[in-house]
Amino acid sequence: MFEQTFVEGTAKTHKPWTVLLSFVGQILAIVVLIIIPLIYTDTLPRAQLTSFLVAPPPPPPPPPPPPPPAPVQKVVKIIPRQFDAGRLLAPKAVPKDIANIVEDTSLPPPSSGVIGGVVGGVPGGGPGGVLGGILGAVPNAAPPPPPIKEAPKAAAPQRIRVGGNVQQANLTRKITPTYPPLAKQARIQGTVRFTAIIGKDGTIQNLQLVSGHPLLVEAARQAVAQWQYKPTLLNGEPVEVVTTIDVNFTLSQ
């Protein structure tokens, strides 16, 4: 019987269609085993399914931190004061230990002297000396008065402002301006006003135009620049003067 099963022979016992049929049957059996649990879900264990579908519970909260240590209170020992503003104060409580003060008898006896003498004085000094003569000859003498400081003198101004009419009286040389021919032909007349700085020597230092016709300004400027004034004195010192100068142009001149 074993020879017919394991030894190759001329006659074959297996056929191809039987092998195919067996393979298909096995596949169908596997498919049925897979589909049955999917159809009949009631028969599955609920506890196991519930454990798969339900999320696990959250972890427990961490324990609270330990309470902070209690602060250590420092005990401050108050030492009672014995003196207040040079006065001896009576103790509020009776001390347990009382110090016994014993005078030192080994010191030499004090030499005869005057009460209130100077410490470290010469022994046997003259008894007729003046009390306090060494510390201060005149104890009740008032201190000398402090020196009186003189107030500094205010610096004199280097420049002052004077009205035009007042400064006109100090004019020593006046040059009459030449009437411009073009302005005369156009019958233009009027007043040209300048702001001038008169130096300490009485000469014109600076001229600034304030108002006036353009055809008359240049002739007035050339004439005023040659004017001469007397020096203006303030507290005996010459100073500069800021003033106003008017030059009048009329057709009748």
GROMACS .gro file of C-alpha atoms in nm, residues 35 43 49 58 62 83 123 130 140 146 155 157 162 168 178 188-189 193 198 200 213 220 235 245:
model
   24
   35ILE     CA    1  -1.843   3.711   0.650
   43THR     CA    2  -2.303   3.723   1.892
   49LEU     CA    3  -1.596   4.575   2.156
   58PRO     CA    4  -0.781   6.076   3.119
   62PRO     CA    5  -0.100   6.578   3.939
   83PHE     CA    6   2.013  10.754   7.923
  123PRO     CA    7   5.104  12.114   9.004
  130VAL     CA    8   4.215  13.392   8.677
  140ASN     CA    9   3.179  13.703   7.716
  146PRO     CA   10   3.135  13.982   5.938
  155ALA     CA   11   2.782  14.726   3.410
  157PRO     CA   12   2.516  14.952   2.880
  162VAL     CA   13   1.742  15.769   2.159
  168GLN     CA   14   1.882  16.558   1.579
  178THR     CA   15   2.068  16.553  -0.415
  188ILE     CA   16   0.779  16.201  -0.667
  189GLN     CA   17   0.827  16.336  -0.316
  193ARG     CA   18   1.322  15.661   0.702
  198ILE     CA   19   2.570  15.599   1.574
  200LYS     CA   20   3.094  15.621   2.004
  213HIS     CA   21   1.021  15.541  -0.235
  220ALA     CA   22   1.917  15.959   0.093
  235ASN     CA   23   2.788  15.835   3.320
  245ILE     CA   24   1.669  15.924   1.082
   0.00000   0.00000   0.00000
